[in-house]
Coordinates of C-alpha atoms in Angstrom, one line a residue:
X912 CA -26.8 31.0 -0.4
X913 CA -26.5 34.5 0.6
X914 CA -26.9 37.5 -0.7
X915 CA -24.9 40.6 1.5
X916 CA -26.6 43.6 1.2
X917 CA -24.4 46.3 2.7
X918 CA -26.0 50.2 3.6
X919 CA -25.2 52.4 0.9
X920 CA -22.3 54.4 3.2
X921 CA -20.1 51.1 3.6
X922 CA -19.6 49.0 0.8
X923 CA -15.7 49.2 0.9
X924 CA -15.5 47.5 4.8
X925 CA -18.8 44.9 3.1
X926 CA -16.2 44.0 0.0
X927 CA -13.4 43.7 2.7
X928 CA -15.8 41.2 5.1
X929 CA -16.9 38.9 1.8
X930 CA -13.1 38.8 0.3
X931 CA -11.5 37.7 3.9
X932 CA -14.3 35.1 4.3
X933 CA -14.1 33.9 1.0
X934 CA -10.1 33.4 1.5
X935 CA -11.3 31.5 4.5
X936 CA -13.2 29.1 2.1
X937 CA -16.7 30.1 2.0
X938 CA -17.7 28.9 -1.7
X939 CA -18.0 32.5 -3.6
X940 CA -21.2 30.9 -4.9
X941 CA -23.2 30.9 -1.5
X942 CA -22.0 34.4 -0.5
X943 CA -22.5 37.0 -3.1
X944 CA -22.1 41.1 -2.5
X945 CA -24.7 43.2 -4.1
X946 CA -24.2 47.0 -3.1
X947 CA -26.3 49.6 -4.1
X948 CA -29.0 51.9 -2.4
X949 CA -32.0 51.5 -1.1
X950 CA -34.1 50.5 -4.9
X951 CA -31.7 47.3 -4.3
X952 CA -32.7 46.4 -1.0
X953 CA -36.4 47.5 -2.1
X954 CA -36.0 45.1 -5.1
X955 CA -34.7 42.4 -2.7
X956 CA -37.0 41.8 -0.2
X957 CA -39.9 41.9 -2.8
X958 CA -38.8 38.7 -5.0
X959 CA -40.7 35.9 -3.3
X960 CA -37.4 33.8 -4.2
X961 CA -36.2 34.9 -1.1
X962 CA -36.4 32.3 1.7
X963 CA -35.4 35.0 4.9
X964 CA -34.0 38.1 5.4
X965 CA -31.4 39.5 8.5
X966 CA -31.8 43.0 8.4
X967 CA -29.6 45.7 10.4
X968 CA -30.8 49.5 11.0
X969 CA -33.7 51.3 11.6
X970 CA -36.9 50.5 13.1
X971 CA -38.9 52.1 10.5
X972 CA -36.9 50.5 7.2
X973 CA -37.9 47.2 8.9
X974 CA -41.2 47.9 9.3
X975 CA -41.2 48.9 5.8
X976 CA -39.4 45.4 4.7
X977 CA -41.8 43.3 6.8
X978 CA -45.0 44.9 4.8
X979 CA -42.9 44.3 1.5
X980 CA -42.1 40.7 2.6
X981 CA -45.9 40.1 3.5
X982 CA -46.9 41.2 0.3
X983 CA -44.5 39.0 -2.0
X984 CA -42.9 36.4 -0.2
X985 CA -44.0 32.9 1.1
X986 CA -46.2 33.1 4.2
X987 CA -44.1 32.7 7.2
X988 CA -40.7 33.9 5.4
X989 CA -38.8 34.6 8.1
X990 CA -37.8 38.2 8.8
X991 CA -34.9 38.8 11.7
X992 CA -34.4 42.8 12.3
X993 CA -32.3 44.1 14.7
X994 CA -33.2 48.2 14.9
X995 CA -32.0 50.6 16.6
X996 CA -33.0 51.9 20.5
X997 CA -33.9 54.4 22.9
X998 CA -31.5 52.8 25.6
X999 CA -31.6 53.7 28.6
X1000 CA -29.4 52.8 32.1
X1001 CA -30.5 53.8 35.5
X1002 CA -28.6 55.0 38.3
X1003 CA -29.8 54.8 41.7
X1004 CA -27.7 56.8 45.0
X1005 CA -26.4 53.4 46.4
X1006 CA -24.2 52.9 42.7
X1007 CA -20.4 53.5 42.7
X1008 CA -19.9 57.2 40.8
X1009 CA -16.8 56.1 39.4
X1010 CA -18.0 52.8 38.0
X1011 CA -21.5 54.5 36.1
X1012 CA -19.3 57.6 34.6
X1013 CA -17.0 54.6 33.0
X1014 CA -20.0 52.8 31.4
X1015 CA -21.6 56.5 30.9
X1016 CA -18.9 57.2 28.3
X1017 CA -17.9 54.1 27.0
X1018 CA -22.1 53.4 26.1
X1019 CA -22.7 56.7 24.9
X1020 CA -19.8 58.2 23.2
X1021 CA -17.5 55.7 22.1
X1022 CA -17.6 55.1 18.3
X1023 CA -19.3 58.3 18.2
X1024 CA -22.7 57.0 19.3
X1025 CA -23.0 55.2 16.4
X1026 CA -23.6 51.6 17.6
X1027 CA -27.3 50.0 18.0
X1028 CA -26.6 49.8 21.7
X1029 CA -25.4 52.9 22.1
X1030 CA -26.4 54.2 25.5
X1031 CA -29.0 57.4 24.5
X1032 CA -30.8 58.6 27.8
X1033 CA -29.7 58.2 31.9
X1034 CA -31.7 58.6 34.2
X1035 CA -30.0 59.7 37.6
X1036 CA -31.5 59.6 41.6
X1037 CA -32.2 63.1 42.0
X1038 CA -29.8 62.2 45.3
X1039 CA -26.9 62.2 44.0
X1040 CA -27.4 64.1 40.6
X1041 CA -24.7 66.8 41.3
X1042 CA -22.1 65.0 42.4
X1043 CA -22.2 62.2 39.3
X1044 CA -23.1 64.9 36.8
X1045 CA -20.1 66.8 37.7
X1046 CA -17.6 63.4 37.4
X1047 CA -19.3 63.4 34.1
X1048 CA -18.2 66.8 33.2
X1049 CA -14.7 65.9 34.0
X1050 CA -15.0 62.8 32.1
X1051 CA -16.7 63.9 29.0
X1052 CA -13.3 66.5 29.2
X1053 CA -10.6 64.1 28.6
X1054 CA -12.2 62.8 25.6
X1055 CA -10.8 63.7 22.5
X1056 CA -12.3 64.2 19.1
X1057 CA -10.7 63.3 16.1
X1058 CA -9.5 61.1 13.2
X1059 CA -9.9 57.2 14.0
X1060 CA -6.8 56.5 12.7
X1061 CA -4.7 57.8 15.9
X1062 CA -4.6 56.1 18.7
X1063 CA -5.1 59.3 20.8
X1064 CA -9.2 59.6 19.4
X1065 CA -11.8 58.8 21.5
X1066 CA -14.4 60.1 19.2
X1067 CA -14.5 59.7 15.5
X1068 CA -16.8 61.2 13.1
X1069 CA -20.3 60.7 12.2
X1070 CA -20.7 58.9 9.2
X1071 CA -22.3 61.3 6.4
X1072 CA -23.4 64.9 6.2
X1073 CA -27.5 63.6 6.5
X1074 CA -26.2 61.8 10.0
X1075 CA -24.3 65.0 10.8
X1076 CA -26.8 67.4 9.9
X1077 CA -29.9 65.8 11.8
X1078 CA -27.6 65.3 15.0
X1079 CA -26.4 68.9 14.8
X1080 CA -30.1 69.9 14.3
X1081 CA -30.9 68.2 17.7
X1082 CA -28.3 69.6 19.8
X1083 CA -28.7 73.2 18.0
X1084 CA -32.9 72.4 19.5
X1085 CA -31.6 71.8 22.7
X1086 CA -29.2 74.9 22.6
X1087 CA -31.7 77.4 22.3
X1088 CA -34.0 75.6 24.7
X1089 CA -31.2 76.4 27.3
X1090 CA -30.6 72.3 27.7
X1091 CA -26.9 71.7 27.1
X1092 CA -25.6 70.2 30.3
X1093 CA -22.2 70.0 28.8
X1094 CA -20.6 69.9 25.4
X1095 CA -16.7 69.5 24.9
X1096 CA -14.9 71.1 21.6
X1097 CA -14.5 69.1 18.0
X1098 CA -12.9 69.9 15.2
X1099 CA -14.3 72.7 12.8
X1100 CA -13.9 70.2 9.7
X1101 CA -15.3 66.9 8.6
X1102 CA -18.6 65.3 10.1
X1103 CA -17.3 65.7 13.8
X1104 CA -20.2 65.8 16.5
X1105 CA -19.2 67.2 19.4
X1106 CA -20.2 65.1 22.2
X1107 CA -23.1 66.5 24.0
X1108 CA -25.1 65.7 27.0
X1109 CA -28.7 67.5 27.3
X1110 CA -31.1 67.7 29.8
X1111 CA -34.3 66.5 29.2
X1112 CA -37.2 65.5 31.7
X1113 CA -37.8 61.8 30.8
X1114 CA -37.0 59.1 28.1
X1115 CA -40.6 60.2 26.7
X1116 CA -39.1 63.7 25.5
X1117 CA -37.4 61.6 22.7
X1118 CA -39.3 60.9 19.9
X1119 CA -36.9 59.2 17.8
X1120 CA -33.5 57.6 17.9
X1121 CA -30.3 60.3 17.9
X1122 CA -27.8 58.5 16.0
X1123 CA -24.6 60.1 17.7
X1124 CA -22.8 60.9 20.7
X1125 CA -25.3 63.0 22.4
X1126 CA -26.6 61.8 26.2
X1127 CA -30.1 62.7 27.5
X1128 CA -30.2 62.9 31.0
X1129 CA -33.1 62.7 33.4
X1130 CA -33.5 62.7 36.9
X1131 CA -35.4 61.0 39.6
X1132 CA -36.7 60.6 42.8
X1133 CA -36.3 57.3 44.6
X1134 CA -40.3 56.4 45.7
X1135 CA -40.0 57.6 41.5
X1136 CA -38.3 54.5 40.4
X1137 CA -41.3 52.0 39.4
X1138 CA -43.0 54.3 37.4
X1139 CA -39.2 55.6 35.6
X1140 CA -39.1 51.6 34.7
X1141 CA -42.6 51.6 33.5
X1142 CA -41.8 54.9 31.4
X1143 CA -38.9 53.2 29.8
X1144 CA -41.1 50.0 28.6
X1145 CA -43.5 52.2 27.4
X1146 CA -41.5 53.2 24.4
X1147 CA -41.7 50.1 22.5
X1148 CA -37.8 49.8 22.2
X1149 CA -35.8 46.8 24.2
X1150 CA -32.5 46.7 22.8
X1151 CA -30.6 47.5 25.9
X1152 CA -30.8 48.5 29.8
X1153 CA -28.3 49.7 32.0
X1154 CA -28.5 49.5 35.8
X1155 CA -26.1 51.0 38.5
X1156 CA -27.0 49.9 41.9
X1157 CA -25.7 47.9 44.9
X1158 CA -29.3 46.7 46.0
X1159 CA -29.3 42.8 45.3
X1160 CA -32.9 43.1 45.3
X1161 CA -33.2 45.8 42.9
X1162 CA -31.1 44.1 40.3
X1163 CA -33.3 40.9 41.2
X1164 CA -36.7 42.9 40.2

């Protein structure tokens, strides 16, 4: 049996998910909602009853549900977390411009950057940094912001005022830092982030995970490359990579 513990922000789409499968004939008995704040999922995770746990968000509620789990449940409960990441894509002078700027939007502004995988830092051959980065101005132009609903958005909202607020705090950082590489317009109303791209000088400058559409990008040299992968590992997240290149070899390595 199951118990479906949705975030606080979505129980309406969770109720939605549980009534269609239970119209496909999952027995309401072995799948049960229980909604509610964090104190629920708190309350959860510490009754050794449980027998395993599938958690989705951040890296540090997770850390906080494996001590809890430790604590109260059975020894080798298992615990399967999928958190968020720093993820970064490479792009190296022999990739096709046209072909990265596609994946550069779709990873890192569609559904507003709210996605796990979202894309969150590029890192660009120094090579051919100008040319890409002004494709991506272009790009980042035809996007619009707005309501989900029409089929004309390209970017909908953020999800609550604390998401909004913390994003906005970020790019406002960045702002007075003199790092905006580009920013297009969003509406005045509602929890709209305007999709940003900000300079920054490696995947290290990030210290935490920017839950919106907001790209960092970085530049390299090519004899740089090793040592950009080896910055990237370092950061202890490994949810996804990107790579643009024609090199077979590269892709190989």
């Amino acid at each position: 049996a199951v118990l479906a513990k949705p975030a606080e922000q979505t129980p309406l789409i969770a109720t939605r998910a549980l009534a269609v499968l239970h119209q496909a004939g999952v027995p309401p008995h072995a799948l049960q909602l229980l909604p509610g704040s964090g104190d629920v999922g708190a309350a959860l995770t510490s009754d050794a009853r449980i027998n395993g746990v599938a958690f989705t968000g951040s890296t540090a509620t997770a850390l906080k549900i494996r001590a809890t789990m430790a604590a109260h449940c059975a020894p080798g409960t298992p615990l399967i977390a999928e958190t968020g990441g720093l993820n970064a894509m490479i792009v190296d002078s022999t990739a096709l411009p046209e072909h990265a700027v596609r994946d550069i939007i779709n990873g890192a502004f569609r559904s507003a950057g709210q996605r796990c995988s979202a894309l969150r830092c590029i890192y660009v051959q120094e090579d051919i940094a100008d040319n890409l980065l002004s494709m991506l101005k272009g790009a980042m132009d035809e996007l619009r912001v707005g309501d989900p609903w029409h089929l004309s958005t390209d970017v909908g909202p953020v999800i609550d005022q604390t998401a909004y607020q913390g994003i906005a705090d970020h790019i406002a950082a960045a702002k007075a830092e003199g790092r905006i590489i580009h920013q297009i317009a969003a509406p005045a109303t509602g929890h709209f982030i305007a999709p940003t791209a900000i300079r920054v000088a490696g995947i290290e400058d990030m210290t935490k995970e920017v839950f919106g559409p907001v790209l960092h990008v970085a530049t390299f040299k090519a004899a740089e490359l090793d040592q950009v992968i080896k910055t990237i590992n370092a950061t202890g997240y490994g949810l996804t990579f990107g790579l643009h290149t024609r090199i077979d070899d590269r892709v190989q390595t």
